[in-house]
């Protein structure tokens, strides 16, 4: 009846791509946060540097990294396509809308939070990934030191905190949304999924926001 | 509670599909708080006719909240400010004296305006025609009690089947998506033994028609569920997604 | 005078339909493809007929005035649908359903039709379940039943308080399947405005595309009307706003006899009128009378809050007058009793036109949760409309026009007196006699559409296979179209001062006051003149704004009200002629000493079928004598 390409271009299939890439990225975030937490070891960044080093030299991780970038691009490209189509579905807009009474702002504005996160990602890569992997602080240089230096800047740190919180909100909707899209939701589990998503989002948001705060105010006292 | 209130109505007027529309302001004095919103519109229309103007066209029929014919986006909400209420069941006691009330038609590409507040919802019929049925000819049915259906499934199927096809879900959705509408039918049949035979084709055909009509996709904001006059849950959308994934996985079509 | 031949097949009652089905003429499949059938109406009757005829291979066109076939008025039915399944093992049978229906209709229905209805009732439930209609079920997964007025068995199938919706959506899905397969075409937002006759046979219709205003010609080998009831002649009723008589009335004027027009059902439990802006009345299901007690104050004009009126100052008048049935007397009896106490000045509420339906005692006895479980959605609906909480304040209710047993006269084949013109569902004079039992209209609509017409129409169409479809260029189409154009321009050109609703409300008032719950010679005679005068005034002073082209709801209403203004007079004429009381028709001159309805079987055991003779000529009455071979006629008593 439907050709495969039709099926894969359907509004549900597109959302499934969003959900799968989203969940994959969320899993990466969790892993990333775990790695970053090593910064809190009182070992002058050794564990963290060691971890970063392994990440770069493990062939498997390098392969996953390719998927990671692909997922990011797919997630972004698909969201742009979906947003365009969705906007086109209502050519004449309402004069008055009280969306706030029926849905949550963050659920409606994943595009905005997503864009902020994308910008954040670019900045983030520019600060850490590019020097570490491309232009080079050298493989033996301490990435932990780079982190510390970066978060000495107040503006930079504030941006980081804000972006991390926005990431949290993005995840809060995205998590349950992904399960809904994948059909893994019903009245019985809805609460569980929502709560798990919220816990996850809070941990991620707060987790990533903690680094600039702690380093800027030097709360570890080192 | 005061018995009458005065309102300023700001109503979308559009002569026909091809014309430009605009808002027209009407001063509504002495609106009884016992009236329904549509009765208030009736009174407006009677006044307009007597003044030699054209009345405001709007869709309605049963005025009991079941036919799904009435629509109207009132003060930024589909079917007005009350949850689980169609415009015909909305009463004026929920408005404040002196309030300005903005009345717009449903807005969505697949719901073009025909006149004033009347829109064309035939896209919904076409979605149903694509697959919203169980293929059984009259006279072919086995005894009604031959296949027991667990009460919980029957109740859940009924909850989905309660959809009145009014289009509030589309009107409320930021993406003008009709996924709640489609899922209500897919889910109803997916829950019943009678619906099993055609389940993969059905979901594919209906979703495809949904997309062809130009409705947006679901981004899970939940606005549809909040506005649905029959309180149909988005868990039906999840079930439809599941059916859809299952149909892709099965892939024999 | 044309004779009325009901074409009832010979043989014993219980064999008639089986025999008929096995011997009726058939149309072979390849011929069916060349035969077109026009169906006006997409309610239970129309949609089920269209789907079934499409399945058989006929080419079908369906018309409805709503924006979708799914919104036909059947959608609003709440309570349930009867069927002689005997799933409850409580002694139900085809015969018992037949008997209850004949008796409930006060012996004014045709035995053979009612028996057939009872026979096919069981298949309806099977069909609907197969379509995926989610009826209420028990924990074991089997279908659940409830009881309804006028019966002693549990035979009513239901889907919460939305049975009509679920049944209609089932029929609509079957219809959609046929659209998908290319057998059926649906014309929504189309209104039939004229019937086209060629050589005395129904050959087509003229319809107005309500969106564009275009007048269209449609030709077919047969025309089926399933256009619903005409309760809106009273302006206020429980019917949907658009329910009308136009399709039937046009057919009537083209030669279809109108049967028992005065038989109207007034439902006792509706939310009362709250002001002159009121546009319709909302039904509160009959089932509420299981646990609610009906009362008014004993004293006239007692305006105290109900809670302040002690028990000894309340009159539970149904329990007092009908100790055997109490609050559960049939609809017609309950309605009349409510009117009587209000006429005595003991009605409640601002208007004095309401009685209390009080749940205080059952809440005390069963607790609020039980009542909430039984009637929660109705209580909510009541509160939405009135702003009062019925758990704390008794409901105020009043009778309202609900259903019309009268309609186009049809024979056993469901064919009207115009060859090739059929009438199904509420728009025919029906199997319900002078009073319809609850949950029987849905049964009849679906029986007609799924199981009766598909057989009986073959009997006629088998004679049509040699006839090519009539070209819409035929002069008969041109003439009919011209009539429609002329009428529309007449309506548009009056350009008077009063709105269509002004007239409709006045007509409704006349009908309600003189041809409503109680009727008498003097009032009816007066009303007849009033309706005539109102009709003349309508054509001099109505104002229809807008244009004939494009969507114009006022023009639609104007055409319908113009027809109601003619129908009203016929209803009054019929009520005048029937000098007996029966079912919903209560002639004050014909009552027992206790004020109950008194039938006169010697003179009135007939169906009154009226022939149209022109707007200024009196209609002619034809009588179909009702022969009761199976049941004995007795006076109903609920004391
Ligand atoms: C509030 C309420 C509750 C009820 N509850 C019950 C119940 O519980 N059980 C029960 O058995 N019965 C009940 N009834 C009665 C029952 O619903 C109706 O008698 C039945 O549904 C009528 O079905 P129908 O198919 O004959 O007509 P309808 O459903 O009225 O359909 C009429 C169709 O004809 C079309 N039409 C009309 N005129 C034209 C025209 N000129 N041109 C084109 N199309 C036209 C309309 O668009 C519509 O599609 C209830 C009725 C009401 C009002
Ligand atoms: S008019 Fe039928 S739902 Fe509002």
JSON list of N, CA and C in Angstrom, two decimals, chain C residues 36 196-198 203-206 217-221 467-479:
[
{"chain": "C", "resi": 36, "resn": "UNK", "atom": "N", "xyz": [-28.77, 3.18, -10.01]},
{"chain": "C", "resi": 36, "resn": "UNK", "atom": "CA", "xyz": [-28.38, 4.20, -9.04]},
{"chain": "C", "resi": 36, "resn": "UNK", "atom": "C", "xyz": [-29.49, 4.46, -8.04]},
{"chain": "C", "resi": 196, "resn": "UNK", "atom": "N", "xyz": [-38.11, 14.62, -7.98]},
{"chain": "C", "resi": 196, "resn": "UNK", "atom": "CA", "xyz": [-38.39, 14.63, -9.42]},
{"chain": "C", "resi": 196, "resn": "UNK", "atom": "C", "xyz": [-39.16, 13.36, -9.79]},
{"chain": "C", "resi": 197, "resn": "UNK", "atom": "N", "xyz": [-40.31, 13.55, -10.38]},
{"chain": "C", "resi": 197, "resn": "UNK", "atom": "CA", "xyz": [-41.11, 12.40, -10.83]},
{"chain": "C", "resi": 197, "resn": "UNK", "atom": "C", "xyz": [-41.10, 12.34, -12.34]},
{"chain": "C", "resi": 198, "resn": "UNK", "atom": "N", "xyz": [-40.92, 11.14, -12.87]},
{"chain": "C", "resi": 198, "resn": "UNK", "atom": "CA", "xyz": [-41.07, 10.94, -14.31]},
{"chain": "C", "resi": 198, "resn": "UNK", "atom": "C", "xyz": [-42.08, 9.81, -14.49]},
{"chain": "C", "resi": 203, "resn": "UNK", "atom": "N", "xyz": [-37.68, 9.63, -9.69]},
{"chain": "C", "resi": 203, "resn": "UNK", "atom": "CA", "xyz": [-36.54, 9.45, -10.58]},
{"chain": "C", "resi": 203, "resn": "UNK", "atom": "C", "xyz": [-35.36, 10.36, -10.24]},
{"chain": "C", "resi": 204, "resn": "UNK", "atom": "N", "xyz": [-35.52, 11.17, -9.23]},
{"chain": "C", "resi": 204, "resn": "UNK", "atom": "CA", "xyz": [-34.38, 12.02, -8.93]},
{"chain": "C", "resi": 204, "resn": "UNK", "atom": "C", "xyz": [-34.75, 13.09, -7.91]},
{"chain": "C", "resi": 205, "resn": "UNK", "atom": "N", "xyz": [-33.78, 13.87, -7.56]},
{"chain": "C", "resi": 205, "resn": "UNK", "atom": "CA", "xyz": [-34.02, 14.97, -6.62]},
{"chain": "C", "resi": 205, "resn": "UNK", "atom": "C", "xyz": [-33.29, 16.22, -7.13]},
{"chain": "C", "resi": 206, "resn": "UNK", "atom": "N", "xyz": [-33.75, 17.34, -6.62]},
{"chain": "C", "resi": 206, "resn": "UNK", "atom": "CA", "xyz": [-33.03, 18.59, -6.82]},
{"chain": "C", "resi": 206, "resn": "UNK", "atom": "C", "xyz": [-32.46, 18.95, -5.45]},
{"chain": "C", "resi": 217, "resn": "UNK", "atom": "N", "xyz": [-28.96, 18.80, -10.03]},
{"chain": "C", "resi": 217, "resn": "UNK", "atom": "CA", "xyz": [-29.91, 17.74, -10.38]},
{"chain": "C", "resi": 217, "resn": "UNK", "atom": "C", "xyz": [-29.23, 16.39, -10.17]},
{"chain": "C", "resi": 218, "resn": "UNK", "atom": "N", "xyz": [-29.91, 15.48, -9.52]},
{"chain": "C", "resi": 218, "resn": "UNK", "atom": "CA", "xyz": [-29.37, 14.13, -9.35]},
{"chain": "C", "resi": 218, "resn": "UNK", "atom": "C", "xyz": [-30.43, 13.12, -9.78]},
{"chain": "C", "resi": 219, "resn": "UNK", "atom": "N", "xyz": [-30.02, 12.19, -10.60]},
{"chain": "C", "resi": 219, "resn": "UNK", "atom": "CA", "xyz": [-31.00, 11.23, -11.09]},
{"chain": "C", "resi": 219, "resn": "UNK", "atom": "C", "xyz": [-30.71, 9.84, -10.52]},
{"chain": "C", "resi": 220, "resn": "UNK", "atom": "N", "xyz": [-31.75, 9.05, -10.30]},
{"chain": "C", "resi": 220, "resn": "UNK", "atom": "CA", "xyz": [-31.56, 7.70, -9.79]},
{"chain": "C", "resi": 220, "resn": "UNK", "atom": "C", "xyz": [-32.74, 6.83, -10.16]},
{"chain": "C", "resi": 221, "resn": "UNK", "atom": "N", "xyz": [-32.55, 5.52, -10.01]},
{"chain": "C", "resi": 221, "resn": "UNK", "atom": "CA", "xyz": [-33.66, 4.61, -10.30]},
{"chain": "C", "resi": 221, "resn": "UNK", "atom": "C", "xyz": [-34.66, 4.58, -9.16]},
{"chain": "C", "resi": 467, "resn": "UNK", "atom": "N", "xyz": [-34.48, -0.05, -17.67]},
{"chain": "C", "resi": 467, "resn": "UNK", "atom": "CA", "xyz": [-34.54, 1.40, -17.83]},
{"chain": "C", "resi": 467, "resn": "UNK", "atom": "C", "xyz": [-33.18, 2.04, -17.59]},
{"chain": "C", "resi": 468, "resn": "UNK", "atom": "N", "xyz": [-32.73, 2.80, -18.57]},
{"chain": "C", "resi": 468, "resn": "UNK", "atom": "CA", "xyz": [-31.49, 3.56, -18.40]},
{"chain": "C", "resi": 468, "resn": "UNK", "atom": "C", "xyz": [-31.74, 4.63, -17.35]},
{"chain": "C", "resi": 469, "resn": "UNK", "atom": "N", "xyz": [-30.68, 5.09, -16.70]},
{"chain": "C", "resi": 469, "resn": "UNK", "atom": "CA", "xyz": [-30.89, 6.20, -15.77]},
{"chain": "C", "resi": 469, "resn": "UNK", "atom": "C", "xyz": [-31.52, 7.39, -16.50]},
{"chain": "C", "resi": 470, "resn": "UNK", "atom": "N", "xyz": [-32.44, 8.04, -15.84]},
{"chain": "C", "resi": 470, "resn": "UNK", "atom": "CA", "xyz": [-33.08, 9.20, -16.47]},
{"chain": "C", "resi": 470, "resn": "UNK", "atom": "C", "xyz": [-32.05, 10.30, -16.62]},
{"chain": "C", "resi": 471, "resn": "UNK", "atom": "N", "xyz": [-32.00, 10.87, -17.80]},
{"chain": "C", "resi": 471, "resn": "UNK", "atom": "CA", "xyz": [-31.05, 11.97, -17.99]},
{"chain": "C", "resi": 471, "resn": "UNK", "atom": "C", "xyz": [-31.51, 13.18, -17.18]},
{"chain": "C", "resi": 472, "resn": "UNK", "atom": "N", "xyz": [-30.56, 13.89, -16.62]},
{"chain": "C", "resi": 472, "resn": "UNK", "atom": "CA", "xyz": [-30.95, 15.07, -15.85]},
{"chain": "C", "resi": 472, "resn": "UNK", "atom": "C", "xyz": [-31.36, 16.21, -16.77]},
{"chain": "C", "resi": 473, "resn": "UNK", "atom": "N", "xyz": [-31.29, 15.97, -18.09]},
{"chain": "C", "resi": 473, "resn": "UNK", "atom": "CA", "xyz": [-31.81, 16.97, -19.02]},
{"chain": "C", "resi": 473, "resn": "UNK", "atom": "C", "xyz": [-33.30, 16.79, -19.27]},
{"chain": "C", "resi": 474, "resn": "UNK", "atom": "N", "xyz": [-33.84, 15.72, -18.73]},
{"chain": "C", "resi": 474, "resn": "UNK", "atom": "CA", "xyz": [-35.28, 15.47, -18.88]},
{"chain": "C", "resi": 474, "resn": "UNK", "atom": "C", "xyz": [-36.06, 16.69, -18.39]},
{"chain": "C", "resi": 475, "resn": "UNK", "atom": "N", "xyz": [-37.16, 17.04, -19.12]},
{"chain": "C", "resi": 475, "resn": "UNK", "atom": "CA", "xyz": [-37.93, 18.23, -18.72]},
{"chain": "C", "resi": 475, "resn": "UNK", "atom": "C", "xyz": [-38.40, 18.18, -17.27]},
{"chain": "C", "resi": 476, "resn": "UNK", "atom": "N", "xyz": [-38.63, 16.97, -16.75]},
{"chain": "C", "resi": 476, "resn": "UNK", "atom": "CA", "xyz": [-39.09, 16.89, -15.36]},
{"chain": "C", "resi": 476, "resn": "UNK", "atom": "C", "xyz": [-38.06, 17.49, -14.42]},
{"chain": "C", "resi": 477, "resn": "UNK", "atom": "N", "xyz": [-36.78, 17.28, -14.73]},
{"chain": "C", "resi": 477, "resn": "UNK", "atom": "CA", "xyz": [-35.72, 17.87, -13.89]},
{"chain": "C", "resi": 477, "resn": "UNK", "atom": "C", "xyz": [-35.73, 19.40, -14.03]},
{"chain": "C", "resi": 478, "resn": "UNK", "atom": "N", "xyz": [-35.87, 19.84, -15.28]},
{"chain": "C", "resi": 478, "resn": "UNK", "atom": "CA", "xyz": [-35.87, 21.28, -15.51]},
{"chain": "C", "resi": 478, "resn": "UNK", "atom": "C", "xyz": [-37.02, 21.93, -14.75]},
{"chain": "C", "resi": 479, "resn": "UNK", "atom": "N", "xyz": [-38.20, 21.30, -14.80]},
{"chain": "C", "resi": 479, "resn": "UNK", "atom": "CA", "xyz": [-39.34, 21.87, -14.11]},
{"chain": "C", "resi": 479, "resn": "UNK", "atom": "C", "xyz": [-39.11, 21.93, -12.60]}
]
